[in-house]
Coordinates of N, CA, C and O in Angstrom, one line a residue:
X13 N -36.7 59.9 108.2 CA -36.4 60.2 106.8 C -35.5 59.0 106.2 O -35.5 58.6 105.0
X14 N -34.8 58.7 107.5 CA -33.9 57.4 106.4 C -34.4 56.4 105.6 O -34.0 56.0 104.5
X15 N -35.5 55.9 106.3 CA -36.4 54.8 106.2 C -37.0 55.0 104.3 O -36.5 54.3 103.4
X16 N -37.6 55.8 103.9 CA -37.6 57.0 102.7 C -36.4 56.9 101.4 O -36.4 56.7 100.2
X17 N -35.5 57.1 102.4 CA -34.1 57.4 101.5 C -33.4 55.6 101.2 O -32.3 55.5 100.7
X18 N -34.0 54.8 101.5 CA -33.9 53.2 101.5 C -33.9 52.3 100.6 O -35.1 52.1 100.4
X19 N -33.0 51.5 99.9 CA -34.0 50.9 98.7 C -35.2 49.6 99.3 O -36.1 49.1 98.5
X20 N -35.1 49.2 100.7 CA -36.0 48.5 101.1 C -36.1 48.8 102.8 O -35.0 49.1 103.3
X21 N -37.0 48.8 103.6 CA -37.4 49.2 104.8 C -38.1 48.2 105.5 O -38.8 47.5 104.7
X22 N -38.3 47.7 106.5 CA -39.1 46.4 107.4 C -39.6 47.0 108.8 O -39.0 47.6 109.6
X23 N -40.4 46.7 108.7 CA -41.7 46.8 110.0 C -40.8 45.7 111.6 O -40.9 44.6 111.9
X24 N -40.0 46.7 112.1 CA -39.8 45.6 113.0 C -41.1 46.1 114.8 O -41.8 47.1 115.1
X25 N -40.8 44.6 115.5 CA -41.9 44.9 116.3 C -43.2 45.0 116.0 O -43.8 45.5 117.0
X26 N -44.0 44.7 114.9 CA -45.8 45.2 115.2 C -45.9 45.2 116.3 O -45.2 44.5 117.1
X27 N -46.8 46.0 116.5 CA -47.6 45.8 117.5 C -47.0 46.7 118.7 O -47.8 47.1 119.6
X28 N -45.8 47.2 119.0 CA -44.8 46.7 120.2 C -44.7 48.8 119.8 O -45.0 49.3 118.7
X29 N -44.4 49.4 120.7 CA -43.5 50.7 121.0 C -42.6 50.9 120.7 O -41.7 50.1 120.9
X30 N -42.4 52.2 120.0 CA -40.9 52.6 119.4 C -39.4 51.7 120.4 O -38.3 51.3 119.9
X31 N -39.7 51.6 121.4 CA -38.8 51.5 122.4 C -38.5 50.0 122.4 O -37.4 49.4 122.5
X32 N -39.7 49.4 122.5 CA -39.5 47.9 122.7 C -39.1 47.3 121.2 O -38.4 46.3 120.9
X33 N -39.7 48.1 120.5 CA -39.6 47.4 118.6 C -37.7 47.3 118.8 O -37.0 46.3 118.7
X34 N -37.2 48.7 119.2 CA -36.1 48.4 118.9 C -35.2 47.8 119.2 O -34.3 47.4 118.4
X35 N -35.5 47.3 120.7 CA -34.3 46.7 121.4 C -34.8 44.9 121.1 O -34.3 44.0 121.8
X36 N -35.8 44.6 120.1 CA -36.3 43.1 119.6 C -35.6 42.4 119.2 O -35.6 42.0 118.0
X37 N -34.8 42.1 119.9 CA -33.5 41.3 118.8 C -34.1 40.3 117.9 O -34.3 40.5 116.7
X38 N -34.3 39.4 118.5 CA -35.6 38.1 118.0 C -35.8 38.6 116.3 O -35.2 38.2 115.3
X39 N -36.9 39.7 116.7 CA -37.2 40.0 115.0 C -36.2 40.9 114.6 O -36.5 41.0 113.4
X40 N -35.3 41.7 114.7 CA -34.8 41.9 113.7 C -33.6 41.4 113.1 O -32.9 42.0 112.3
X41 N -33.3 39.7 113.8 CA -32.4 38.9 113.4 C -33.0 38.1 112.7 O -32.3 37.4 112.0
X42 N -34.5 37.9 112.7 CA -35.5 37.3 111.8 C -35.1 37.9 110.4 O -34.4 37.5 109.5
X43 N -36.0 39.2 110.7 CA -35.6 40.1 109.3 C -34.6 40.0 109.0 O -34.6 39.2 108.1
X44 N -33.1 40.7 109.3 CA -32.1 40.3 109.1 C -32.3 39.0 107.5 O -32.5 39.2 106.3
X45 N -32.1 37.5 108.6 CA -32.1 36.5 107.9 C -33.1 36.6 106.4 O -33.0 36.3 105.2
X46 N -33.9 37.0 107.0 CA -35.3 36.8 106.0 C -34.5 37.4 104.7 O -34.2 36.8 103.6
X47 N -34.1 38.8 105.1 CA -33.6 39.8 104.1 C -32.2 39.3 103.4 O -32.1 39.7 102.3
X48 N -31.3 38.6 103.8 CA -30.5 37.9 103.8 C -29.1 39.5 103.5 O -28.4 39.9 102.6
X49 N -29.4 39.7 104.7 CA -28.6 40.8 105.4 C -27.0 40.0 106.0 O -26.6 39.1 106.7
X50 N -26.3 41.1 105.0 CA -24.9 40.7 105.5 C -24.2 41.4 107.0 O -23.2 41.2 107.6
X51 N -25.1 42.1 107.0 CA -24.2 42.9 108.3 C -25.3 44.0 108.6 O -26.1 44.5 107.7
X52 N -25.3 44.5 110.3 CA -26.1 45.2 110.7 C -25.4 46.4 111.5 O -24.6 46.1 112.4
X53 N -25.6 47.8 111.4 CA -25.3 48.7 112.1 C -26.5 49.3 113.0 O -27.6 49.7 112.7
X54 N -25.6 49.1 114.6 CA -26.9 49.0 115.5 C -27.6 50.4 115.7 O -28.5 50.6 116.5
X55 N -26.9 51.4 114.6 CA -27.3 53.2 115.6 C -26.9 53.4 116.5 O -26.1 52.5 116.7
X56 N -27.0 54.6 118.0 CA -26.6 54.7 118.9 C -27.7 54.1 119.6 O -28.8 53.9 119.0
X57 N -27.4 53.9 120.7 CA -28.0 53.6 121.7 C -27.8 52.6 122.5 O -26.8 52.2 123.1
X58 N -28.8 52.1 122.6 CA -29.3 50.6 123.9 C -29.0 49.4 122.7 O -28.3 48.5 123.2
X59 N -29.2 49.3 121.4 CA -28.6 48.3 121.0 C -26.5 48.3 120.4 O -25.6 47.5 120.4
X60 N -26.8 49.5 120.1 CA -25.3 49.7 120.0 C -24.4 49.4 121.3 O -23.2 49.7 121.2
X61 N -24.9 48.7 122.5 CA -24.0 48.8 123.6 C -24.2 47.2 123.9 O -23.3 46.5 124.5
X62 N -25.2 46.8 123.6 CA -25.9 45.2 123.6 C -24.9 44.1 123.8 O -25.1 43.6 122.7
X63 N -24.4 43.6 124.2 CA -23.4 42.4 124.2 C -24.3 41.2 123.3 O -23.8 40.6 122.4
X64 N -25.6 41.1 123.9 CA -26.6 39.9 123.4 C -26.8 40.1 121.8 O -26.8 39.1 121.0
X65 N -27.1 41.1 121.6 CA -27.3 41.3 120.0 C -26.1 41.3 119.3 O -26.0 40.5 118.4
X66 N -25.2 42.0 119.8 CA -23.8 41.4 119.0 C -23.8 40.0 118.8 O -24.1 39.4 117.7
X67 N -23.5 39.2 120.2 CA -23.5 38.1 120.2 C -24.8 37.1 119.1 O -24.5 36.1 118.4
X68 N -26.1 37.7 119.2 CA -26.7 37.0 118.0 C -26.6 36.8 116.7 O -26.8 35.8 116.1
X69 N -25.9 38.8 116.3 CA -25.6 39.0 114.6 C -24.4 38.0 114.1 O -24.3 37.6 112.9
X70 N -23.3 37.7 115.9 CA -22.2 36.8 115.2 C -22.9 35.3 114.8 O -22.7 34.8 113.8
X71 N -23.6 34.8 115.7 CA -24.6 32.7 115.9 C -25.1 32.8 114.6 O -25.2 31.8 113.9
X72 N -25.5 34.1 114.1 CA -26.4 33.6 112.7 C -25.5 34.7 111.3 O -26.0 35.5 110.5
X73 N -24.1 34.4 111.4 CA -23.7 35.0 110.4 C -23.6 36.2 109.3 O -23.5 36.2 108.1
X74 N -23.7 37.5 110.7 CA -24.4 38.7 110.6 C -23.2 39.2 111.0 O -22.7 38.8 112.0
X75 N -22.5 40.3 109.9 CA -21.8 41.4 110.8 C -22.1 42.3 111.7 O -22.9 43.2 111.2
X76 N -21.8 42.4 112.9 CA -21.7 43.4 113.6 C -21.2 44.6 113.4 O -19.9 44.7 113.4
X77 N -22.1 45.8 113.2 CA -20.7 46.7 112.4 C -20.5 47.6 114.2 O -21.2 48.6 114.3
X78 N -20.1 47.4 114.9 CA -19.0 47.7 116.2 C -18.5 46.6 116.7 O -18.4 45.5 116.2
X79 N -17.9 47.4 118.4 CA -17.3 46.5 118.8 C -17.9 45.0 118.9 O -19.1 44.8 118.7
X80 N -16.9 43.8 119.4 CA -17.2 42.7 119.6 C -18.2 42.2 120.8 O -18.4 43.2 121.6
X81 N -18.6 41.5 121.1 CA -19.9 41.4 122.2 C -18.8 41.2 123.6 O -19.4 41.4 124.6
X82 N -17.6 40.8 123.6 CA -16.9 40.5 124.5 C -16.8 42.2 125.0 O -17.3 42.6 126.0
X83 N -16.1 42.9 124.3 CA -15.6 44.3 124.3 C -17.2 45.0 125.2 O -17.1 45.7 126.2
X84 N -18.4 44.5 124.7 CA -19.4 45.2 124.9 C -19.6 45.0 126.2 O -20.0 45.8 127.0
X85 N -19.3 43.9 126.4 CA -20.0 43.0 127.6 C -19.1 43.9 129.0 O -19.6 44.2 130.1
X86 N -17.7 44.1 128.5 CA -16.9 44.5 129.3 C -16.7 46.0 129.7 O -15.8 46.4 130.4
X87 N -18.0 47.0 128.9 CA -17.3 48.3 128.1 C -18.9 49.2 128.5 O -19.1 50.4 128.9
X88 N -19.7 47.9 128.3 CA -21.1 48.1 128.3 C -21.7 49.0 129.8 O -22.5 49.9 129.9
X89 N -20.8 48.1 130.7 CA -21.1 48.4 132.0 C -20.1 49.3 132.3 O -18.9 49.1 132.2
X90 N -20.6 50.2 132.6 CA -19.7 51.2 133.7 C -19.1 51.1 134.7 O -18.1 51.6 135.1
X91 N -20.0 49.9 135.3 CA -18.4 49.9 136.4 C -17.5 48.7 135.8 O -16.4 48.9 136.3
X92 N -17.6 47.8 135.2 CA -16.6 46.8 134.5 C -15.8 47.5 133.5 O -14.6 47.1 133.3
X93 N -16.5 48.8 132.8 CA -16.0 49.8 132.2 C -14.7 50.3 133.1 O -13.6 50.1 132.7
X94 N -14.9 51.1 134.4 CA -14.0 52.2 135.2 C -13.0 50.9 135.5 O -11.9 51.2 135.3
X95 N -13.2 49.5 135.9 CA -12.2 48.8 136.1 C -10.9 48.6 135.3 O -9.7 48.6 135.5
X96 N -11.7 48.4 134.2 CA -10.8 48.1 132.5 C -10.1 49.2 133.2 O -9.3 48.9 134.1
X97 N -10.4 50.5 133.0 CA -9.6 51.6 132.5 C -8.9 51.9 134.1 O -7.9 52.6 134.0
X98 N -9.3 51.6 135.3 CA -8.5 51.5 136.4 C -7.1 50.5 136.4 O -6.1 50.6 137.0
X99 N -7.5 49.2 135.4 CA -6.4 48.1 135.5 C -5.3 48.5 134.4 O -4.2 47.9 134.1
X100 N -5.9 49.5 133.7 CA -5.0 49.9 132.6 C -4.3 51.5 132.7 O -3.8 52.0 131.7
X101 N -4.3 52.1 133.9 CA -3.9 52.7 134.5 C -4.4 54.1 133.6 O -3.4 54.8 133.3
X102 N -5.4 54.4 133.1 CA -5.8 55.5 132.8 C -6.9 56.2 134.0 O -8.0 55.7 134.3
X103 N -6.3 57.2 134.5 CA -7.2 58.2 135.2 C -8.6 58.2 135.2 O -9.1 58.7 134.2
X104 N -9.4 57.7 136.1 CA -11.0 58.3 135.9 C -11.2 58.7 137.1 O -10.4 58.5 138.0
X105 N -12.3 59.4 137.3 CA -12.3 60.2 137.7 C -13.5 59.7 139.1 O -14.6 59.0 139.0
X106 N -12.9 60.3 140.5 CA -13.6 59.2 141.7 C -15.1 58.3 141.9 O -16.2 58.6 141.6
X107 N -14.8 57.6 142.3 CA -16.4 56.9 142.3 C -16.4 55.7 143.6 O -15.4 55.2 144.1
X108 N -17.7 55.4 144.1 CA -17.8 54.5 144.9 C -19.4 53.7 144.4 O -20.6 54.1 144.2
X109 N -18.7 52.6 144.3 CA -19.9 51.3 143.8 C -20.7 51.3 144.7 O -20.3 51.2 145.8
X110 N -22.0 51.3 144.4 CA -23.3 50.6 145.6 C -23.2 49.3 145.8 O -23.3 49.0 144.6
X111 N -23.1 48.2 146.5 CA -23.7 46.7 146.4 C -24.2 46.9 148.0 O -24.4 47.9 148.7
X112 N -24.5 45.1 148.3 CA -24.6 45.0 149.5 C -24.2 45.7 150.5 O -24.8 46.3 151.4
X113 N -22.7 45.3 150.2 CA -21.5 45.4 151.7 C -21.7 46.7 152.4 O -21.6 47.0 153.6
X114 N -22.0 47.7 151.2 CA -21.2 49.1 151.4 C -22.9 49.8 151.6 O -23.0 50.9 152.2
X115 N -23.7 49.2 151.3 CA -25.3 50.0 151.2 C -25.6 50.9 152.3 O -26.0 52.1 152.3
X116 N -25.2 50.3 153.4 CA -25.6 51.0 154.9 C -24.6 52.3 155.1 O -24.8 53.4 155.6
X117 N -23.3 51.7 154.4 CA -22.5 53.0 155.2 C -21.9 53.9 153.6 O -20.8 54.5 153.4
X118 N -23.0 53.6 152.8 CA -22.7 54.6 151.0 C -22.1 56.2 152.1 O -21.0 56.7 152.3
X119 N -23.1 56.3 152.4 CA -22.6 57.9 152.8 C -21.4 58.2 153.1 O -20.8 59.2 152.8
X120 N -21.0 57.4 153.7 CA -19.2 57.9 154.3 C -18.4 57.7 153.4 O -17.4 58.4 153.4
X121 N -18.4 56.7 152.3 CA -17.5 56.7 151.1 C -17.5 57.7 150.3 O -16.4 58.3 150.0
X122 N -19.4 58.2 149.7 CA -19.1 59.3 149.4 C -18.7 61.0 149.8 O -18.1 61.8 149.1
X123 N -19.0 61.0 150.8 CA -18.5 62.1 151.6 C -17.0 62.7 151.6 O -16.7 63.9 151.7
X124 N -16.1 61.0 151.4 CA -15.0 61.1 150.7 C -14.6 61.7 149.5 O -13.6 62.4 149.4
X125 N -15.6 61.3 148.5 CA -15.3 62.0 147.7 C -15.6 63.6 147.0 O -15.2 64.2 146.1
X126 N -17.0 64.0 148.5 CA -17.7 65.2 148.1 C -18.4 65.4 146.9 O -18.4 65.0 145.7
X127 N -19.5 66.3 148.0 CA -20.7 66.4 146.7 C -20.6 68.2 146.2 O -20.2 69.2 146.8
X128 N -21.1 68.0 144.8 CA -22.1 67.4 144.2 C -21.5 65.6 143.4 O -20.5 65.4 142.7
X129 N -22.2 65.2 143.6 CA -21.7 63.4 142.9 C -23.2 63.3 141.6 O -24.3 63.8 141.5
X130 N -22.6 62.5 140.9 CA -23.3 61.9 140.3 C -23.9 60.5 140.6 O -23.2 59.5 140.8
X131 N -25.1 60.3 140.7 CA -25.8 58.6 140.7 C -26.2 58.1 139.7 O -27.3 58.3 139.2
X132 N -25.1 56.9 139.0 CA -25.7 56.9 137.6 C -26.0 54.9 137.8 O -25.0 54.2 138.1
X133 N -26.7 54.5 137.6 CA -27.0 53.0 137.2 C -26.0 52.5 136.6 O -25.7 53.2 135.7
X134 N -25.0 51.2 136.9 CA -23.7 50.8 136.0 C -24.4 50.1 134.9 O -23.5 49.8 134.1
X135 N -25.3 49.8 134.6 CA -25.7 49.1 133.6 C -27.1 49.3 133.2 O -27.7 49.6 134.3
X136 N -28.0 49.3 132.0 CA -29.1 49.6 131.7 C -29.1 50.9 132.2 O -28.4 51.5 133.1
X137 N -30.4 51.6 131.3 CA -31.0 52.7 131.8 C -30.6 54.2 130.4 O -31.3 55.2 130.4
X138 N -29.9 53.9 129.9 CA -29.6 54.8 128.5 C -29.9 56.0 129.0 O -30.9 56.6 128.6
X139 N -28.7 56.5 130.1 CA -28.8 57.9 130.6 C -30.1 58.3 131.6 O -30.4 59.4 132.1
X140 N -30.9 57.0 131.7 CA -31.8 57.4 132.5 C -31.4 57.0 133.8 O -30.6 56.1 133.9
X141 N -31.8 57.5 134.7 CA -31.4 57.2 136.2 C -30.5 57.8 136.7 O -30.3 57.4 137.9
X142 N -29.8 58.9 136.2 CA -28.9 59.7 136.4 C -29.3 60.6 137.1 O -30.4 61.1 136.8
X143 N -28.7 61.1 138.1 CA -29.1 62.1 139.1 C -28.0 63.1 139.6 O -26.9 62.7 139.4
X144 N -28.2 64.1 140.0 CA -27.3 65.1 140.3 C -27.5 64.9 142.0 O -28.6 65.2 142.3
X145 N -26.9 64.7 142.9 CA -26.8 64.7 143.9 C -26.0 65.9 145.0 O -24.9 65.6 145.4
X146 N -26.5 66.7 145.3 CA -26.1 67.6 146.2 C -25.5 67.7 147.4 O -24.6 68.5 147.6
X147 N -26.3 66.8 148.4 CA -26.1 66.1 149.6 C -26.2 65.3 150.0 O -27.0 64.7 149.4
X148 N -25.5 64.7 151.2 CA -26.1 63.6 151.7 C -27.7 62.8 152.2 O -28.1 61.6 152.3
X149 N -28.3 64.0 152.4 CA -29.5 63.2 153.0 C -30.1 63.3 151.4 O -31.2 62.7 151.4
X150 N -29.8 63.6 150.6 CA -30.2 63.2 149.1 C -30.4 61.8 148.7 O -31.3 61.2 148.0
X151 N -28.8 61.4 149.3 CA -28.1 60.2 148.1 C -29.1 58.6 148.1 O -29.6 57.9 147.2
X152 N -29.3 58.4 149.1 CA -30.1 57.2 149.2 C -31.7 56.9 148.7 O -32.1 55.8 148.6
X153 N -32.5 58.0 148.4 CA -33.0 58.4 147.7 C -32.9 58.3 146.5 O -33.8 57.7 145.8
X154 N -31.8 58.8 146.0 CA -31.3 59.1 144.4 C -30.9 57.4 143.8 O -31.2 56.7 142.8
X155 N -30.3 57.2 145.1 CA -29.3 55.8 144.5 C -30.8 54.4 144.1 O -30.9 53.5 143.3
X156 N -31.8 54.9 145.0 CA -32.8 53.8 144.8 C -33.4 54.2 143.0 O -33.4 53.6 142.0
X157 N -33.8 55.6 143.3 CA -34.1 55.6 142.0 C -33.5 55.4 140.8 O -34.1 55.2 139.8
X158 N -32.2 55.4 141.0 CA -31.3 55.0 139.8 C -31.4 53.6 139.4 O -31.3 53.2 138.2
X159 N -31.6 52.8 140.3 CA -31.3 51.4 140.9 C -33.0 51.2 139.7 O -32.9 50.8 138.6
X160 N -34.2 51.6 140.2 CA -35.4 51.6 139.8 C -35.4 51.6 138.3 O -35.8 50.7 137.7
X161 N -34.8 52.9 137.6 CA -34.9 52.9 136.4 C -34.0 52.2 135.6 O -34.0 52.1 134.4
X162 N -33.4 51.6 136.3 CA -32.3 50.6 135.4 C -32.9 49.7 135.4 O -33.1 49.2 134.2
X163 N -33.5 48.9 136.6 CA -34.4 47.6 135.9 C -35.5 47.6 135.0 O -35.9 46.7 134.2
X164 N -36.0 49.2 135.1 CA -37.1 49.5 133.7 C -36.7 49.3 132.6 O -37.2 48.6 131.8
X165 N -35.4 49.9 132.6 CA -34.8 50.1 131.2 C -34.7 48.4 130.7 O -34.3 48.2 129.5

């Protein structure tokens, strides 16, 4: 309906899926320009969290209407996110990072902190890849698939 309620509207993406049109930065910093757009509000989502698209709207003289792409970049990610707010001594609430080091022995970390756990992708995935995890012979399972849908996203 907003599109409707508009004094002008742009076709971003032809061709391309609701999903892909959106996250186009390319064209809709094209448009943007074309339109000679002073400033862009991203909506919620996967661009609203974007560091790169911030970072574009500022190279071509486009307000960003949120945070800065620095803030995103750092805020964006969930676990660079739980850091910030661990180094600034606000409470969150337990977790243990997957990488390499820890992949073989995930289980005993979390066991620590008991299940039910959440498996959420630290970056990409816009709530997708999230899992409710119950048990242990669950988690490594869960964690791949989280891991899976994040590189989709």
């Amino acid at each position: 309906m907003h599109r409707f309620k508009t004094d002008e509207s742009y076709l971003v993406g032809e061709g391309k899926g609701p999903i892909q049109a959106y996250l186009d930065i390319n064209s809709i910093i094209d448009i943007a320009k074309k339109a000679d757009v002073d400033a862009i509000h991203p909506g919620y989502g996967f661009l609203s969290e974007n560091p790169e698209f911030a970072e574009q709207c500022k190279k071509n003289n486009i307000i960003f209407i949120g945070p800065t792409s620095e803030i995103l970049g750092r805020l964006g990610n969930k676990t660079a996110a739980k850091e910030v707010a661990d180094k600034a001594g606000v409470r969150t609430i337990p977790s243990v990072k997957v990488n390499e080091k820890n992949k073989n022995n995930i289980h005993v970390e979390v066991d620590r902190i008991g299940y039910p756990v959440i498996v959420k992708a630290s970056w990409g995935g816009g709530g997708r890849g999230m899992r409710v995890v119950r048990s242990s012979k669950e988690l490594s399972e869960q964690i791949e698939f989280a891991q899976s849908e994040s590189k989709k996203a």
